[in-house]
PDB file of C-alpha atoms in Angstrom:
ATOM      1  CA  MET A   1      -9.495   8.659  -1.585  1.00 61.00           C
ATOM      2  CA  ILE A   2      -7.160   6.307  -3.407  1.00 80.00           C
ATOM      3  CA  GLY A   3      -8.760   3.599  -5.489  1.00 88.00           C
ATOM      4  CA  ALA A   4     -10.489   5.760  -8.103  1.00 92.00           C
ATOM      5  CA  HIS A   5      -8.262   4.081 -10.706  1.00 97.00           C
ATOM      6  CA  VAL A   6      -6.186   1.065  -9.736  1.00 97.00           C
ATOM      7  CA  ILE A   7      -3.461  -0.441 -11.903  1.00 98.00           C
ATOM      8  CA  VAL A   8      -2.286  -3.974 -11.123  1.00 98.00           C
ATOM      9  CA  GLY A   9       1.169  -5.153 -12.116  1.00 97.00           C
ATOM     10  CA  TYR A  10       0.411  -8.666 -13.322  1.00 97.00           C
ATOM     11  CA  ALA A  11       2.541 -11.688 -14.112  1.00 94.00           C
ATOM     12  CA  ASN A  12       1.258 -15.238 -14.366  1.00 92.00           C
ATOM     13  CA  ASP A  13       2.799 -16.295 -11.063  1.00 94.00           C
ATOM     14  CA  PRO A  14       1.622 -16.425  -7.423  1.00 95.00           C
ATOM     15  CA  GLY A  15       2.596 -12.811  -6.703  1.00 95.00           C
ATOM     16  CA  GLY A  16       0.806 -11.599  -9.812  1.00 96.00           C
ATOM     17  CA  ARG A  17      -2.338 -13.500  -8.895  1.00 96.00           C
ATOM     18  CA  ASP A  18      -2.233 -12.105  -5.329  1.00 96.00           C
ATOM     19  CA  ALA A  19      -1.981  -8.575  -6.751  1.00 97.00           C
ATOM     20  CA  LEU A  20      -4.825  -9.273  -9.171  1.00 97.00           C
ATOM     21  CA  ALA A  21      -7.127 -10.467  -6.396  1.00 96.00           C
ATOM     22  CA  LEU A  22      -6.245  -7.504  -4.177  1.00 96.00           C
ATOM     23  CA  GLY A  23      -6.614  -4.878  -6.914  1.00 96.00           C
ATOM     24  CA  SER A  24      -9.976  -6.310  -7.919  1.00 96.00           C
ATOM     25  CA  ALA A  25     -11.130  -6.282  -4.289  1.00 95.00           C
ATOM     26  CA  ILE A  26     -10.099  -2.635  -3.881  1.00 94.00           C
ATOM     27  CA  THR A  27     -12.077  -1.450  -6.910  1.00 95.00           C
ATOM     28  CA  ARG A  28     -15.057  -3.545  -5.856  1.00 93.00           C
ATOM     29  CA  VAL A  29     -15.151  -1.490  -2.654  1.00 92.00           C
ATOM     30  CA  THR A  30     -14.299   1.923  -4.132  1.00 91.00           C
ATOM     31  CA  GLY A  31     -16.179   1.562  -7.409  1.00 93.00           C
ATOM     32  CA  GLY A  32     -13.040   2.690  -9.238  1.00 95.00           C
ATOM     33  CA  GLU A  33     -11.575   1.736 -12.597  1.00 97.00           C
ATOM     34  CA  LEU A  34      -9.327  -1.306 -12.846  1.00 98.00           C
ATOM     35  CA  THR A  35      -6.414  -1.709 -15.251  1.00 98.00           C
ATOM     36  CA  ILE A  36      -4.321  -4.871 -15.489  1.00 98.00           C
ATOM     37  CA  ALA A  37      -0.842  -4.334 -16.934  1.00 97.00           C
ATOM     38  CA  THR A  38       1.995  -6.635 -17.919  1.00 97.00           C
ATOM     39  CA  ILE A  39       5.387  -5.060 -18.572  1.00 96.00           C
ATOM     40  CA  TYR A  40       7.899  -6.589 -20.990  1.00 95.00           C
ATOM     41  CA  PRO A  41      11.418  -5.525 -22.027  1.00 94.00           C
ATOM     42  CA  PRO A  42      12.103  -3.762 -25.341  1.00 92.00           C
ATOM     43  CA  GLY A  43      13.384  -5.694 -28.328  1.00 88.00           C
ATOM     44  CA  SER A  44      11.723  -8.944 -27.235  1.00 86.00           C
ATOM     45  CA  PRO A  45       8.908  -9.932 -29.619  1.00 89.00           C
ATOM     46  CA  GLY A  46       8.543 -13.298 -27.916  1.00 92.00           C
ATOM     47  CA  LEU A  47       8.082 -11.690 -24.516  1.00 93.00           C
ATOM     48  CA  ALA A  48       5.583  -9.257 -26.010  1.00 94.00           C
ATOM     49  CA  VAL A  49       3.486 -12.234 -27.117  1.00 95.00           C
ATOM     50  CA  GLU A  50       3.928 -13.807 -23.685  1.00 95.00           C
ATOM     51  CA  ALA A  51       2.708 -10.564 -22.078  1.00 95.00           C
ATOM     52  CA  GLN A  52      -0.502 -10.774 -24.093  1.00 96.00           C
ATOM     53  CA  ALA A  53      -0.921 -14.402 -22.984  1.00 96.00           C
ATOM     54  CA  ASN A  54      -0.446 -13.308 -19.363  1.00 95.00           C
ATOM     55  CA  LEU A  55      -3.288 -10.843 -19.726  1.00 96.00           C
ATOM     56  CA  ALA A  56      -5.496 -13.565 -21.157  1.00 96.00           C
ATOM     57  CA  HIS A  57      -4.811 -15.570 -17.976  1.00 95.00           C
ATOM     58  CA  ALA A  58      -5.679 -12.506 -15.889  1.00 96.00           C
ATOM     59  CA  ALA A  59      -8.984 -12.084 -17.735  1.00 96.00           C
ATOM     60  CA  GLU A  60      -9.815 -15.722 -17.006  1.00 95.00           C
ATOM     61  CA  GLU A  61      -9.033 -15.182 -13.313  1.00 93.00           C
ATOM     62  CA  LEU A  62     -11.251 -12.079 -13.083  1.00 94.00           C
ATOM     63  CA  GLY A  63     -14.161 -13.564 -14.985  1.00 91.00           C
ATOM     64  CA  GLN A  64     -16.977 -11.006 -15.190  1.00 90.00           C
ATOM     65  CA  VAL A  65     -15.028  -8.206 -13.487  1.00 94.00           C
ATOM     66  CA  THR A  66     -14.743  -5.166 -15.767  1.00 95.00           C
ATOM     67  CA  ALA A  67     -11.129  -4.193 -16.439  1.00 97.00           C
ATOM     68  CA  GLU A  68      -8.835  -2.765 -19.101  1.00 97.00           C
ATOM     69  CA  TYR A  69      -5.851  -4.908 -20.116  1.00 97.00           C
ATOM     70  CA  LEU A  70      -2.590  -3.328 -21.266  1.00 97.00           C
ATOM     71  CA  THR A  71       0.900  -4.460 -22.167  1.00 96.00           C
ATOM     72  CA  TYR A  72       3.703  -1.921 -21.930  1.00 95.00           C
ATOM     73  CA  GLU A  73       7.316  -1.985 -23.070  1.00 95.00           C
ATOM     74  CA  SER A  74       9.887  -0.850 -20.513  1.00 95.00           C
ATOM     75  CA  ARG A  75      13.393  -1.753 -19.356  1.00 91.00           C
ATOM     76  CA  GLY A  76      12.094  -2.342 -15.828  1.00 93.00           C
ATOM     77  CA  THR A  77       8.749  -3.557 -14.490  1.00 95.00           C
ATOM     78  CA  GLY A  78       8.613  -0.998 -11.691  1.00 95.00           C
ATOM     79  CA  ARG A  79       9.543   1.862 -13.990  1.00 95.00           C
ATOM     80  CA  GLY A  80       7.065   0.693 -16.615  1.00 96.00           C
ATOM     81  CA  LEU A  81       4.223   0.499 -14.096  1.00 97.00           C
ATOM     82  CA  SER A  82       5.020   3.960 -12.749  1.00 94.00           C
ATOM     83  CA  VAL A  83       5.122   5.540 -16.216  1.00 95.00           C
ATOM     84  CA  LEU A  84       1.975   3.743 -17.335  1.00 96.00           C
ATOM     85  CA  ALA A  85       0.124   4.681 -14.133  1.00 96.00           C
ATOM     86  CA  SER A  86       0.930   8.325 -14.772  1.00 94.00           C
ATOM     87  CA  ARG A  87      -0.236   8.115 -18.389  1.00 96.00           C
ATOM     88  CA  ILE A  88      -3.603   6.563 -17.566  1.00 96.00           C
ATOM     89  CA  ARG A  89      -4.022   8.686 -14.411  1.00 95.00           C
ATOM     90  CA  ALA A  90      -4.154   5.763 -12.013  1.00 96.00           C
ATOM     91  CA  ASP A  91      -3.850   6.723  -8.348  1.00 94.00           C
ATOM     92  CA  LEU A  92      -2.832   3.335  -6.920  1.00 96.00           C
ATOM     93  CA  ILE A  93      -0.356   0.716  -8.139  1.00 97.00           C
ATOM     94  CA  VAL A  94      -0.869  -2.805  -6.742  1.00 97.00           C
ATOM     95  CA  VAL A  95       1.881  -5.420  -6.882  1.00 97.00           C
ATOM     96  CA  GLY A  96       2.436  -8.802  -5.271  1.00 96.00           C
ATOM     97  CA  SER A  97       5.337 -10.257  -3.354  1.00 94.00           C
ATOM     98  CA  ALA A  98       8.428 -11.690  -4.990  1.00 91.00           C
ATOM     99  CA  GLY A  99       8.798 -15.454  -5.022  1.00 84.00           C
ATOM    100  CA  GLY A 100      10.781 -17.332  -2.419  1.00 78.00           C
ATOM    101  CA  GLY A 101       9.673 -15.306   0.583  1.00 79.00           C
ATOM    102  CA  GLN A 102       7.834 -16.224   3.757  1.00 86.00           C
ATOM    103  CA  PRO A 103       4.164 -17.170   3.188  1.00 89.00           C
ATOM    104  CA  GLY A 104       1.801 -14.527   4.536  1.00 90.00           C
ATOM    105  CA  ARG A 105       4.452 -11.796   4.453  1.00 93.00           C
ATOM    106  CA  ILE A 106       5.585  -9.225   1.901  1.00 94.00           C
ATOM    107  CA  THR A 107       8.799  -9.928   0.021  1.00 93.00           C
ATOM    108  CA  ILE A 108      10.111  -6.980  -1.965  1.00 92.00           C
ATOM    109  CA  GLY A 109      11.274  -7.744  -5.484  1.00 92.00           C
ATOM    110  CA  SER A 110      12.971  -5.390  -7.931  1.00 92.00           C
ATOM    111  CA  ALA A 111       9.686  -3.934  -9.256  1.00 93.00           C
ATOM    112  CA  ALA A 112       8.337  -3.202  -5.782  1.00 92.00           C
ATOM    113  CA  ASP A 113      11.697  -1.774  -4.702  1.00 91.00           C
ATOM    114  CA  HIS A 114      11.626   0.687  -7.607  1.00 92.00           C
ATOM    115  CA  LEU A 115       8.070   1.738  -6.827  1.00 93.00           C
ATOM    116  CA  LEU A 116       8.765   2.147  -3.105  1.00 89.00           C
ATOM    117  CA  HIS A 117      11.542   4.608  -3.865  1.00 87.00           C
ATOM    118  CA  ARG A 118      10.338   6.490  -6.950  1.00 83.00           C
ATOM    119  CA  SER A 119       6.612   6.081  -7.635  1.00 87.00           C
ATOM    120  CA  SER A 120       4.458   9.179  -8.092  1.00 86.00           C
ATOM    121  CA  GLU A 121       1.363   7.180  -7.153  1.00 91.00           C
ATOM    122  CA  ALA A 122       0.397   5.355  -3.979  1.00 93.00           C
ATOM    123  CA  VAL A 123       1.733   1.789  -3.911  1.00 94.00           C
ATOM    124  CA  MET A 124      -0.015  -1.221  -2.364  1.00 96.00           C
ATOM    125  CA  LEU A 125       1.710  -4.551  -1.789  1.00 96.00           C
ATOM    126  CA  ALA A 126      -0.015  -7.881  -1.205  1.00 96.00           C
ATOM    127  CA  PRO A 127       1.463 -10.468   1.183  1.00 96.00           C
ATOM    128  CA  SER A 128       2.289 -13.846  -0.313  1.00 95.00           C
ATOM    129  CA  GLY A 129      -0.839 -15.987  -0.625  1.00 94.00           C
ATOM    130  CA  TYR A 130      -3.157 -13.173   0.422  1.00 93.00           C
ATOM    131  CA  GLN A 131      -6.876 -13.797  -0.024  1.00 91.00           C
ATOM    132  CA  PRO A 132      -8.848 -10.541   0.266  1.00 92.00           C
ATOM    133  CA  PRO A 133     -12.152 -10.619   2.164  1.00 90.00           C
ATOM    134  CA  VAL A 134     -15.378  -9.289   0.691  1.00 85.00           C
ATOM    135  CA  GLU A 135     -15.144  -6.024   2.641  1.00 88.00           C
ATOM    136  CA  PRO A 136     -12.329  -4.110   4.389  1.00 90.00           C
ATOM    137  CA  ALA A 137     -12.443  -4.281   8.186  1.00 93.00           C
ATOM    138  CA  ARG A 138     -10.242  -1.419   9.354  1.00 96.00           C
ATOM    139  CA  LEU A 139      -7.610   1.072   8.217  1.00 96.00           C
ATOM    140  CA  THR A 140      -4.482   1.261  10.345  1.00 96.00           C
ATOM    141  CA  LEU A 141      -1.908   4.027   9.947  1.00 95.00           C
ATOM    142  CA  ALA A 142       1.650   3.550  11.180  1.00 91.00           C
ATOM    143  CA  TYR A 143       2.230   6.900  12.891  1.00 90.00           C
ATOM    144  CA  VAL A 144       5.343   8.850  13.771  1.00 84.00           C
ATOM    145  CA  HIS A 145       5.071  12.478  14.847  1.00 83.00           C
ATOM    146  CA  ARG A 146       6.254  14.263  11.710  1.00 83.00           C
ATOM    147  CA  PRO A 147       4.583  16.339   8.973  1.00 81.00           C
ATOM    148  CA  GLN A 148       4.148  13.519   6.446  1.00 79.00           C
ATOM    149  CA  CYS A 149       2.346  11.351   8.995  1.00 84.00           C
ATOM    150  CA  ASP A 150       0.211  14.251  10.223  1.00 88.00           C
ATOM    151  CA  ALA A 151      -0.943  14.831   6.646  1.00 87.00           C
ATOM    152  CA  ALA A 152      -1.575  11.090   6.271  1.00 89.00           C
ATOM    153  CA  VAL A 153      -3.773  11.067   9.382  1.00 92.00           C
ATOM    154  CA  GLU A 154      -6.246  13.390   7.680  1.00 91.00           C
ATOM    155  CA  GLN A 155      -6.147  11.480   4.372  1.00 90.00           C
ATOM    156  CA  VAL A 156      -6.598   8.052   5.950  1.00 93.00           C
ATOM    157  CA  ALA A 157      -9.324   9.365   8.274  1.00 94.00           C
ATOM    158  CA  HIS A 158     -11.263  10.628   5.250  1.00 93.00           C
ATOM    159  CA  ALA A 159     -10.775   7.245   3.547  1.00 92.00           C
ATOM    160  CA  ALA A 160     -12.055   5.391   6.635  1.00 93.00           C
ATOM    161  CA  LEU A 161     -15.070   7.689   6.751  1.00 93.00           C
ATOM    162  CA  ARG A 162     -15.940   7.043   3.113  1.00 90.00           C
ATOM    163  CA  LEU A 163     -15.433   3.297   3.446  1.00 90.00           C
ATOM    164  CA  GLY A 164     -17.379   3.149   6.686  1.00 91.00           C
ATOM    165  CA  VAL A 165     -14.623   1.335   8.584  1.00 95.00           C
ATOM    166  CA  PRO A 166     -12.813   2.082  11.867  1.00 96.00           C
ATOM    167  CA  LEU A 167      -9.498   3.928  11.928  1.00 97.00           C
ATOM    168  CA  ARG A 168      -6.571   2.882  14.086  1.00 97.00           C
ATOM    169  CA  LEU A 169      -3.362   4.826  14.652  1.00 96.00           C
ATOM    170  CA  ILE A 170      -0.367   2.839  15.843  1.00 93.00           C
ATOM    171  CA  THR A 171       3.153   3.728  16.822  1.00 90.00           C
ATOM    172  CA  LEU A 172       6.007   1.371  17.602  1.00 88.00           C
ATOM    173  CA  ASP A 173       7.819   1.312  20.924  1.00 87.00           C
ATOM    174  CA  LEU A 174      11.044  -0.576  20.316  1.00 81.00           C
ATOM    175  CA  ARG A 175      12.196   0.238  23.859  1.00 73.00           C
ATOM    176  CA  THR A 176      14.371   3.058  22.663  1.00 66.00           C
ATOM    177  CA  GLU A 177      12.072   6.017  23.330  1.00 64.00           C
ATOM    178  CA  ASP A 178       9.948   7.492  26.116  1.00 69.00           C
ATOM    179  CA  GLN A 179       6.577   5.736  25.851  1.00 74.00           C
ATOM    180  CA  GLY A 180       4.874   8.694  27.529  1.00 81.00           C
ATOM    181  CA  LYS A 181       5.935  10.933  24.647  1.00 84.00           C
ATOM    182  CA  LEU A 182       4.802   8.328  22.111  1.00 87.00           C
ATOM    183  CA  ARG A 183       1.356   8.211  23.731  1.00 88.00           C
ATOM    184  CA  ASP A 184       1.163  12.004  23.819  1.00 90.00           C
ATOM    185  CA  ASP A 185       1.997  12.140  20.104  1.00 89.00           C
ATOM    186  CA  LEU A 186      -0.676   9.538  19.371  1.00 91.00           C
ATOM    187  CA  ALA A 187      -3.235  11.518  21.376  1.00 93.00           C
ATOM    188  CA  LEU A 188      -2.532  14.568  19.206  1.00 92.00           C
ATOM    189  CA  ALA A 189      -2.946  12.434  16.074  1.00 93.00           C
ATOM    190  CA  VAL A 190      -6.280  11.099  17.357  1.00 94.00           C
ATOM    191  CA  ARG A 191      -7.382  14.670  17.930  1.00 94.00           C
ATOM    192  CA  LEU A 192      -6.293  15.615  14.401  1.00 94.00           C
ATOM    193  CA  ALA A 193      -8.382  12.776  12.938  1.00 94.00           C
ATOM    194  CA  TRP A 194     -11.393  13.918  14.968  1.00 95.00           C
ATOM    195  CA  GLU A 195     -11.038  17.578  14.020  1.00 94.00           C
ATOM    196  CA  SER A 196     -10.705  16.793  10.305  1.00 91.00           C
ATOM    197  CA  THR A 197     -13.431  14.139   9.964  1.00 93.00           C
ATOM    198  CA  GLY A 198     -15.261  13.533  13.230  1.00 94.00           C
ATOM    199  CA  ILE A 199     -13.865   9.987  13.396  1.00 94.00           C
ATOM    200  CA  GLU A 200     -12.896   8.652  16.826  1.00 94.00           C
ATOM    201  CA  ALA A 201      -9.699   6.799  15.995  1.00 95.00           C
ATOM    202  CA  GLU A 202      -8.357   3.990  18.129  1.00 95.00           C
ATOM    203  CA  ALA A 203      -4.764   4.452  19.282  1.00 94.00           C
ATOM    204  CA  ALA A 204      -2.280   1.732  20.162  1.00 93.00           C
ATOM    205  CA  VAL A 205       1.401   1.553  21.075  1.00 91.00           C
ATOM    206  CA  ALA A 206       2.968  -1.651  19.759  1.00 89.00           C
ATOM    207  CA  GLU A 207       5.748  -2.838  22.062  1.00 89.00           C
ATOM    208  CA  GLY A 208       8.578  -5.190  21.206  1.00 89.00           C
ATOM    209  CA  HIS A 209      12.316  -5.605  20.952  1.00 89.00           C
ATOM    210  CA  ASP A 210      12.072  -5.309  17.168  1.00 89.00           C
ATOM    211  CA  VAL A 211       9.500  -4.460  14.492  1.00 90.00           C
ATOM    212  CA  VAL A 212       8.283  -8.038  14.051  1.00 91.00           C
ATOM    213  CA  ALA A 213       7.691  -8.443  17.785  1.00 92.00           C
ATOM    214  CA  ALA A 214       5.993  -5.049  18.041  1.00 90.00           C
ATOM    215  CA  LEU A 215       3.535  -5.736  15.206  1.00 92.00           C
ATOM    216  CA  SER A 216       2.806  -9.163  16.703  1.00 91.00           C
ATOM    217  CA  ASP A 217       1.835  -7.367  19.921  1.00 89.00           C
ATOM    218  CA  LEU A 218      -1.257  -5.989  18.154  1.00 93.00           C
ATOM    219  CA  GLU A 219      -4.480  -7.599  16.993  1.00 94.00           C
ATOM    220  CA  TRP A 220      -4.923  -7.699  13.209  1.00 95.00           C
ATOM    221  CA  LEU A 221      -8.346  -8.223  11.671  1.00 94.00           C
ATOM    222  CA  PRO A 222      -9.125 -10.105   8.469  1.00 91.00           C
ATOM    223  CA  GLY A 223      -9.602  -7.309   5.955  1.00 92.00           C
ATOM    224  CA  GLU A 224      -7.178  -4.933   7.697  1.00 95.00           C
ATOM    225  CA  LEU A 225      -5.206  -2.505   5.533  1.00 96.00           C
ATOM    226  CA  LEU A 226      -2.004  -0.917   6.836  1.00 95.00           C
ATOM    227  CA  VAL A 227      -0.941   2.516   5.572  1.00 94.00           C
ATOM    228  CA  CYS A 228       2.519   4.100   5.769  1.00 91.00           C
ATOM    229  CA  ALA A 229       3.480   7.646   4.825  1.00 86.00           C
ATOM    230  CA  ALA A 230       6.510   8.436   2.702  1.00 77.00           C
ATOM    231  CA  SER A 231       9.725   9.480   4.397  1.00 63.00           C
ATOM    232  CA  GLU A 232      10.526  13.140   4.920  1.00 53.00           C
ATOM    233  CA  ASP A 233      13.432  12.476   2.546  1.00 47.00           C
ATOM    234  CA  ALA A 234      11.054  11.737  -0.327  1.00 41.00           C
ATOM    235  CA  GLN A 235      10.847  14.207  -3.174  1.00 45.00           C
ATOM    236  CA  PRO A 236       7.510  16.031  -3.430  1.00 45.00           C
ATOM    237  CA  HIS A 237       4.791  13.760  -4.855  1.00 42.00           C
ATOM    238  CA  ARG A 238       7.050  10.720  -4.679  1.00 47.00           C
ATOM    239  CA  VAL A 239       7.177   7.573  -2.580  1.00 56.00           C
ATOM    240  CA  PHE A 240      10.312   6.931  -0.570  1.00 48.00           C
ATOM    241  CA  LEU A 241      10.319   4.574   2.405  1.00 58.00           C
ATOM    242  CA  GLY A 242      12.695   4.996   5.298  1.00 69.00           C
ATOM    243  CA  GLU A 243      14.429   2.092   7.031  1.00 79.00           C
ATOM    244  CA  LEU A 244      11.860   1.661   9.822  1.00 80.00           C
ATOM    245  CA  ALA A 245       8.869   1.814   7.476  1.00 81.00           C
ATOM    246  CA  MET A 246      10.522  -0.766   5.224  1.00 84.00           C
ATOM    247  CA  LYS A 247      10.850  -3.108   8.213  1.00 89.00           C
ATOM    248  CA  VAL A 248       7.180  -2.547   9.051  1.00 88.00           C
ATOM    249  CA  LEU A 249       6.207  -3.396   5.490  1.00 89.00           C
ATOM    250  CA  ARG A 250       8.215  -6.628   5.496  1.00 91.00           C
ATOM    251  CA  ALA A 251       6.749  -7.683   8.870  1.00 91.00           C
ATOM    252  CA  SER A 252       3.120  -6.996   7.960  1.00 93.00           C
ATOM    253  CA  ALA A 253       0.685  -9.860   7.464  1.00 92.00           C
ATOM    254  CA  CYS A 254      -1.862  -7.580   5.761  1.00 95.00           C
ATOM    255  CA  PRO A 255      -1.625  -5.460   2.600  1.00 96.00           C
ATOM    256  CA  VAL A 256       0.380  -2.263   2.980  1.00 95.00           C
ATOM    257  CA  THR A 257      -0.244   1.005   1.146  1.00 93.00           C
ATOM    258  CA  VAL A 258       2.497   3.627   0.941  1.00 92.00           C
ATOM    259  CA  LEU A 259       1.432   7.200   0.235  1.00 88.00           C
ATOM    260  CA  PRO A 260       3.614   9.586  -1.779  1.00 82.00           C
ATOM    261  CA  ARG A 261       4.864  12.715  -0.088  1.00 67.00           C
ATOM    262  CA  GLY A 262       2.241  15.436  -0.414  1.00 56.00           C
ATOM    263  CA  PHE A 263      -0.483  12.923  -1.324  1.00 56.00           C
ATOM    264  CA  SER A 264      -3.957  14.441  -1.492  1.00 53.00           C
TER     265      SER A 264
END
């Protein structure tokens, strides 16, 4: 289950603080290690000092929470987080939304964009202004009938079992496909979750003329976590989001985790 070692990409701004709160909440639930990292560009002594100051702010925000604090030099924040996560064997990278976006939604900045197309670790994004609850309420997997999603069903079902929360499998009906086939595919996914873990997953078809309308068609609980699998176009052990999944991520009002291809 992801969350054994979480690395948070931190900057002293609203997105950084959202990521910090979410990463801390995840490790509180999983009992995993927590690393807070600030990335700064090479050849910038002043920014290196500022990075250390950022981490001091993060430590103040976390208070008594146990964490390791690291600065890392890299030409890009996303690249730096990915390299650092690999070096310290983190299994989840948490980042916040870029500034200027819609409150309560995820806005993808340059760091998140890099991670969503190249990260070797799972990536979690916090919506703008997100306040994590004490405990998770439910895991929801965005499902499409393809190998990456079938593998994700088993992984997310195991995570729900360990966390003691319900599992929901959803698929989107944007009025372009046969809903009977979508429901049949979901039924097979529910069966897969049951056969692998014994969990009775809820299944739901979200209907709408676009992704935003379809996701609004569903009930979302405080403490919900949405999971997406990497595209079939992703390289092995890499994240790569397709166009539809990217729209789902941007429309989500809860944190979204993206699993690398072949995640285990």
